[in-house]
mmCIF file of C-alpha atoms in Angstrom:
data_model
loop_
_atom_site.group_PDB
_atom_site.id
_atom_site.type_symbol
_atom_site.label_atom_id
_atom_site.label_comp_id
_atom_site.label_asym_id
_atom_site.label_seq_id
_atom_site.Cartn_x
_atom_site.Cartn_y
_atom_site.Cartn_z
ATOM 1 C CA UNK A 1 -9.606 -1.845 30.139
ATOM 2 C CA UNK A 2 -8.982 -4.573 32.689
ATOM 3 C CA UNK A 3 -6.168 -6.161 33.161
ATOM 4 C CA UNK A 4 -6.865 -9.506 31.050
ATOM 5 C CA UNK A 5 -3.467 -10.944 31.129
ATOM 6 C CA UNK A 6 -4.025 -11.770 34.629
ATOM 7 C CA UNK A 7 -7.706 -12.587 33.545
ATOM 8 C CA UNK A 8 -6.446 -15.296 31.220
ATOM 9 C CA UNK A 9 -3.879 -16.692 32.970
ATOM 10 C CA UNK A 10 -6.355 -18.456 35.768
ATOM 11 C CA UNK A 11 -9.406 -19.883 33.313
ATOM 12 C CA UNK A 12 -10.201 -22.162 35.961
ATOM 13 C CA UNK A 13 -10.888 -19.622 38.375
ATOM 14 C CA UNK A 14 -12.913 -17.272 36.489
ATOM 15 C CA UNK A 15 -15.118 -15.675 39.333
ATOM 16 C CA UNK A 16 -14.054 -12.185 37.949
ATOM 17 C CA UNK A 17 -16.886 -9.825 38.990
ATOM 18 C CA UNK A 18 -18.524 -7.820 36.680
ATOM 19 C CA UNK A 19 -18.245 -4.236 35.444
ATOM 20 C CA UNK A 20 -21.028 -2.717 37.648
ATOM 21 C CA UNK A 21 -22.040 -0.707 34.889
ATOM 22 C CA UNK A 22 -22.601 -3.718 32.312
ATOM 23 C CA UNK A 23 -25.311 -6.308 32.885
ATOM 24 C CA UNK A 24 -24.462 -10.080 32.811
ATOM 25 C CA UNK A 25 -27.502 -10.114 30.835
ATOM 26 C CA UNK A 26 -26.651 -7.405 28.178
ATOM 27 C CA UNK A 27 -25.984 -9.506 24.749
ATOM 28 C CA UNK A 28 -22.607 -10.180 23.588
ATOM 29 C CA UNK A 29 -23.685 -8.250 20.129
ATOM 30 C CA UNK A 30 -24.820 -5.155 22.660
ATOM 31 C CA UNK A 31 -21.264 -4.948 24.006
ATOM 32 C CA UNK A 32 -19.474 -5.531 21.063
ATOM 33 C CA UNK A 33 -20.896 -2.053 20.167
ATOM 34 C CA UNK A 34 -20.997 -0.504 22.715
ATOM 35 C CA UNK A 35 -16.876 -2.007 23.028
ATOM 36 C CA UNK A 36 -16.589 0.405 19.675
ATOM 37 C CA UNK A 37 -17.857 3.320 20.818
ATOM 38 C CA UNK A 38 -15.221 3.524 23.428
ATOM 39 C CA UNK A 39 -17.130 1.364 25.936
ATOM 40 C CA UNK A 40 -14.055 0.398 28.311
ATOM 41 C CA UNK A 41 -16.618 -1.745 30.440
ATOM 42 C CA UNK A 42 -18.311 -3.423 27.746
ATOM 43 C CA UNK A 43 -14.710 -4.100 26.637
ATOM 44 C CA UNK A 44 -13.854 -5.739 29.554
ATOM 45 C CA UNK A 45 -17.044 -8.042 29.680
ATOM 46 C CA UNK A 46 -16.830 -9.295 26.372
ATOM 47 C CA UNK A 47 -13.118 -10.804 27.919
ATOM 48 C CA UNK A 48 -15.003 -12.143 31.030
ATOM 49 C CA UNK A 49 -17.860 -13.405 28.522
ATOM 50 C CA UNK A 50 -15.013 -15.257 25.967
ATOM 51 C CA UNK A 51 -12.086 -15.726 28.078
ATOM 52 C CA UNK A 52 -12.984 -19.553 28.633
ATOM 53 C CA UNK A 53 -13.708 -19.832 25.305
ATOM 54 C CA UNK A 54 -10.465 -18.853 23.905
ATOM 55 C CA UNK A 55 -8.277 -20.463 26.660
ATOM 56 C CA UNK A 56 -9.974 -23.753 26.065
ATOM 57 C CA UNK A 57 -9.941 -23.834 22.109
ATOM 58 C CA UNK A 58 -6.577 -22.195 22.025
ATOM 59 C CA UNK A 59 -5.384 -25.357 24.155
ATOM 60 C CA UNK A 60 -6.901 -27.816 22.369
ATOM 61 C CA UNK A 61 -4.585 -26.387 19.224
ATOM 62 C CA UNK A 62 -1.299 -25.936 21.095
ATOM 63 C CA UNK A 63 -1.558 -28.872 23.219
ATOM 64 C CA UNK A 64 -0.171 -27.327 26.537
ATOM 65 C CA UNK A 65 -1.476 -24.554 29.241
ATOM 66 C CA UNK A 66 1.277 -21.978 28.477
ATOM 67 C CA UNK A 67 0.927 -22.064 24.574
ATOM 68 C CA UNK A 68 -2.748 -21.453 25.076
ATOM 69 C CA UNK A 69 -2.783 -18.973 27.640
ATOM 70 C CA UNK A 70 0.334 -17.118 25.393
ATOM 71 C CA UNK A 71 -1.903 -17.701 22.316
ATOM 72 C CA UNK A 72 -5.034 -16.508 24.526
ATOM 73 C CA UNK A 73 -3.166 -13.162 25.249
ATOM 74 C CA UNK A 74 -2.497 -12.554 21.621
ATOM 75 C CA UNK A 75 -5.971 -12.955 20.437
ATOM 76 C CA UNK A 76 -7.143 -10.317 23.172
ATOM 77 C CA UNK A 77 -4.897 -8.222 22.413
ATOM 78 C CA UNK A 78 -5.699 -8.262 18.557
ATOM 79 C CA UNK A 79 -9.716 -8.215 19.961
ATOM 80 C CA UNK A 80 -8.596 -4.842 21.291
ATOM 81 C CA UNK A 81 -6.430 -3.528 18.536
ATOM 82 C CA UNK A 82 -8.907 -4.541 15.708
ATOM 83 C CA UNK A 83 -12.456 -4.372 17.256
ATOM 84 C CA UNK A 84 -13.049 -1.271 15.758
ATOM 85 C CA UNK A 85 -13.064 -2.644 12.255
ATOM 86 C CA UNK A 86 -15.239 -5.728 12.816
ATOM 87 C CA UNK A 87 -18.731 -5.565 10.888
ATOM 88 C CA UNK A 88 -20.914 -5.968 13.069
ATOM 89 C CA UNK A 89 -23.233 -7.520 10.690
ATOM 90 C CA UNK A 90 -20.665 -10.080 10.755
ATOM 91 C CA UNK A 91 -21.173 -13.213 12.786
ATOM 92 C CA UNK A 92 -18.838 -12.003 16.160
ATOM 93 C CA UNK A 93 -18.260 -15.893 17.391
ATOM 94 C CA UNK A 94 -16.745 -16.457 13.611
ATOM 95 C CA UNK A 95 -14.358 -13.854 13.661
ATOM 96 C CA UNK A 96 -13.272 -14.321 17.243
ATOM 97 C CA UNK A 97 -12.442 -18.053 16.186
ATOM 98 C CA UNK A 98 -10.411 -16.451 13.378
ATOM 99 C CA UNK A 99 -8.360 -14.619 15.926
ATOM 100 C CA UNK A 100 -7.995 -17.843 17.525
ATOM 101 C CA UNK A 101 -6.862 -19.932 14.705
ATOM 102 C CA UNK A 102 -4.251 -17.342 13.908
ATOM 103 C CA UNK A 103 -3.043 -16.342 17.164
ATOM 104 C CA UNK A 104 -2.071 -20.051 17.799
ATOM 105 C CA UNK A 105 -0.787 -20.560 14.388
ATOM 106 C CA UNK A 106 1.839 -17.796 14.821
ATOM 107 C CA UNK A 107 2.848 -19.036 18.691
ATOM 108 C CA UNK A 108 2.831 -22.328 17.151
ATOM 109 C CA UNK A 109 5.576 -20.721 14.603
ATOM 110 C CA UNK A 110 7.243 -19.237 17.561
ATOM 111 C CA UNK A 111 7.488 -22.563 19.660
ATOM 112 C CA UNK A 112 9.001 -25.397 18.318
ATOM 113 C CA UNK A 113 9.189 -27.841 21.048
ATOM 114 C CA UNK A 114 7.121 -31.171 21.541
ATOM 115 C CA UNK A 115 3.494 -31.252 22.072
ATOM 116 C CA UNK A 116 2.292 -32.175 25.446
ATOM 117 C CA UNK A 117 -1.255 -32.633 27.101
ATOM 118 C CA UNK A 118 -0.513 -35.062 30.118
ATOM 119 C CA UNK A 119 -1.467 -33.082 33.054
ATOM 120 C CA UNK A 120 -4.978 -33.470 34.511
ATOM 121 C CA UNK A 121 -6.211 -30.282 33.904
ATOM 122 C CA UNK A 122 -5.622 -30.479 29.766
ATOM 123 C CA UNK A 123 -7.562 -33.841 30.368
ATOM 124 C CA UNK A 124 -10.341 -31.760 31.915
ATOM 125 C CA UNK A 125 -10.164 -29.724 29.320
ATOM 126 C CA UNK A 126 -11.131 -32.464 26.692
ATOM 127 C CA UNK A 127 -12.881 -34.055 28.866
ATOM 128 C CA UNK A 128 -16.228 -31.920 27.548
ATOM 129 C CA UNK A 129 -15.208 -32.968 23.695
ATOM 130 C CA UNK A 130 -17.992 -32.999 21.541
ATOM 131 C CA UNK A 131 -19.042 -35.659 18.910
ATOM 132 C CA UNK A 132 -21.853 -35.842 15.817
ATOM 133 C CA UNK A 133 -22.979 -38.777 14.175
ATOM 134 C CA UNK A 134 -20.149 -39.992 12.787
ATOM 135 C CA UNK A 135 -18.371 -43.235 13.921
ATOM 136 C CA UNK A 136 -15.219 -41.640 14.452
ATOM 137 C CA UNK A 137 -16.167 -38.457 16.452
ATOM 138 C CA UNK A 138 -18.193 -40.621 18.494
ATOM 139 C CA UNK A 139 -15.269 -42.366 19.076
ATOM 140 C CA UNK A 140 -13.294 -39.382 20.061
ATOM 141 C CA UNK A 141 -15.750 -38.386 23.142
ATOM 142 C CA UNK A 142 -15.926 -41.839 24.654
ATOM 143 C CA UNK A 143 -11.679 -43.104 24.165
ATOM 144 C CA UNK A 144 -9.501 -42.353 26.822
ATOM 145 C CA UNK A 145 -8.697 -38.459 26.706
ATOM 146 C CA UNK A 146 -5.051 -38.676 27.459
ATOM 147 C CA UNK A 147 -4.320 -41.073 24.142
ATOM 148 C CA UNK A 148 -6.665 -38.828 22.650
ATOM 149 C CA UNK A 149 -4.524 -35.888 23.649
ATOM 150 C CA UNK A 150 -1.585 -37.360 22.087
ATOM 151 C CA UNK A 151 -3.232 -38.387 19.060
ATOM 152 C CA UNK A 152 -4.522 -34.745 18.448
ATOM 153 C CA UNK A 153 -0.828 -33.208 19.111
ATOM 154 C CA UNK A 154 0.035 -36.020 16.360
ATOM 155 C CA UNK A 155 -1.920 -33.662 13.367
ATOM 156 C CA UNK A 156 -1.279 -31.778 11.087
ATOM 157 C CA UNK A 157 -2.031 -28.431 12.174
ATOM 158 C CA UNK A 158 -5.082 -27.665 9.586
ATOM 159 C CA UNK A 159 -6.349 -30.871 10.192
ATOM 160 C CA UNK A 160 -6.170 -30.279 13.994
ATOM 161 C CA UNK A 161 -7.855 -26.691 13.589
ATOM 162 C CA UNK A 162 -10.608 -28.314 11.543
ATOM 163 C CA UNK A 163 -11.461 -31.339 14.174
ATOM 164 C CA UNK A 164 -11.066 -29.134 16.708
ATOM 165 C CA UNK A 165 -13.456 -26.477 15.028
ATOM 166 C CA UNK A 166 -15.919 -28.926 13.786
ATOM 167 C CA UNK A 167 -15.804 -31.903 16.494
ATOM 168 C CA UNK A 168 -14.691 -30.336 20.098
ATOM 169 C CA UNK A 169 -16.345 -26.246 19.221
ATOM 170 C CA UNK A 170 -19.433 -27.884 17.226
ATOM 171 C CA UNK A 171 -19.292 -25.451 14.497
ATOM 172 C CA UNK A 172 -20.526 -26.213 11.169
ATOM 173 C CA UNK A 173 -18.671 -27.359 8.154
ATOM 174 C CA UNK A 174 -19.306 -24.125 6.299
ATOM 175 C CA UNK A 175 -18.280 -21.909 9.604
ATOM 176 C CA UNK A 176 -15.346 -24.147 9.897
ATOM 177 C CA UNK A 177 -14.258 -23.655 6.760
ATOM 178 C CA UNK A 178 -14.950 -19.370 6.869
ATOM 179 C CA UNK A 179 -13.040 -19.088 9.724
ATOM 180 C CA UNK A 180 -9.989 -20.697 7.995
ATOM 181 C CA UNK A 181 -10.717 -19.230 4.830
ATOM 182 C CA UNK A 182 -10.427 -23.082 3.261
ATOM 183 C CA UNK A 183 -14.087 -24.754 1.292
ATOM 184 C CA UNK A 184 -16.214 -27.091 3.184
ATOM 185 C CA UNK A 185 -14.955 -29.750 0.967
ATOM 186 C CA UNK A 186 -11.520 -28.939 1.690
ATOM 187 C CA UNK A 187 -12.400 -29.436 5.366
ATOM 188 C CA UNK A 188 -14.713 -32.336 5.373
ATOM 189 C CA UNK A 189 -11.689 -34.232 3.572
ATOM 190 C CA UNK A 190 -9.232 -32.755 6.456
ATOM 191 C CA UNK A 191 -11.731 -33.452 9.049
ATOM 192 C CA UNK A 192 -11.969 -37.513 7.445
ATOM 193 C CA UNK A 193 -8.194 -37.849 7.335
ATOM 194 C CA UNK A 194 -7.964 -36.501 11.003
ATOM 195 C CA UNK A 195 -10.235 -39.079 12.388
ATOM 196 C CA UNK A 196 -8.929 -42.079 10.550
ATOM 197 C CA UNK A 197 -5.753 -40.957 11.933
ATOM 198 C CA UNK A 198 -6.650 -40.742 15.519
ATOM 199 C CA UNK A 199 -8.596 -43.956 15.263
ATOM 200 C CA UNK A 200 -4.836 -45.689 14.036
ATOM 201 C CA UNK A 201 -3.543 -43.776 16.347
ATOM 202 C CA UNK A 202 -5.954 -45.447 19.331
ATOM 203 C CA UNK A 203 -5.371 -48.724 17.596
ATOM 204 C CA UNK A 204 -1.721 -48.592 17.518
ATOM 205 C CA UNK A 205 -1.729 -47.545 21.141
ATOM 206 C CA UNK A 206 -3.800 -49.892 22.652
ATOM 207 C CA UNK A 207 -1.845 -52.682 20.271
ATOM 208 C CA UNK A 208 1.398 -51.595 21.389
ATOM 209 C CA UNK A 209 0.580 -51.288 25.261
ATOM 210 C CA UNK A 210 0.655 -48.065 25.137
ATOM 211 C CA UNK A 211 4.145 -47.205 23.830
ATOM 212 C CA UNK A 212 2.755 -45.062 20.218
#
């Protein structure tokens, strides 16, 4: 297995090469199984194939770059530990986000110091933040990230997970809601209450000069 703690601790840099064995082409469902048959390589191209995936989400949680990348070596590990009993007529990208959400909730448990995303690489990392239809989510890609940052470390942590799940990942309401075992009703109404709040949030901000 390769080493992915130093893997995961430069996601900006992420020109790892590739198991010569294992195609970049070979579908992430291919190396899952080949991962539980004992596939080291496989194993180790599933990381290079998720790694930015799981630092990025995992910050967007935490709200700072050593959180995530802590939180990112967690859900790795547990990838390793546990892939032998995923189903792999299960939806993969669904249960890795499970991993995800529970990896930072428990180094969210661990740490409990202030929320910060103020240096310019977390604002590159929202600066890709997805948005549907809605007024509010809309909202959310165009604001300024940084007071968007803030806003999101303001949360409630399920209500976080959901927007982050639903607006920034662009899952759907009813994969949101599997991957954090809630009901899509339950997160459409945390999803509503976490937009209103950034938007008074924004509001607050901007009619304060910047001092919310």
């Amino acid at each position: 297995m390769s080493n992915f703690g130093e893997i995961v601790a430069r996601p900006d840099s992420l020109r790892v090469k590739a198991p010569s064995q294992v195609s970049l082409e070979t579908p992430l469902h291919a190396l899952v199984e080949r991962a539980q048959r004992g596939d080291a390589l496989a194993f180790d191209q599933i990381i290079i194939c998720c790694q930015r995936k799981v630092v990025a989400t995992a910050w967007r949680i935490l709200g700072n770059q050593a959180d995530a990348l802590d939180a990112a070596q967690e859900v790795f590990l547990r990838l390793y530990r546990y892939l032998r009993t995923f189903d792999t007529e299960q939806n993969f990208s669904a249960w890795l986000y499970r991993l995800i959400m529970n990896a930072c909730h428990d180094t969210r448990k661990r740490r409990s110091k202030e929320l910060s995303l103020d240096s310019e690489g977390e604002r590159a990392t929202l600066a890709n933040m997805r948005a549907d239809d809605d007024v509010e989510a809309s909202a959310i890609g165009m604001e300024d990230h940084a007071v968007i940052a803030r806003a999101l470390a303001s949360l409630p942590e399920k209500e976080r997970m959901a927007l982050v799940l639903r607006d920034l990942e662009g899952l759907p309401t009813e994969e949101v809601a599997r991957v954090l075992g809630s009901t899509p009703t339950t997160v459409r109404s945390q999803i509503s209450s976490a937009r209103s709040k950034i938007r008074l949030f924004r509001e607050r901000f901007f009619r304060e000069g910047g001092a919310a």
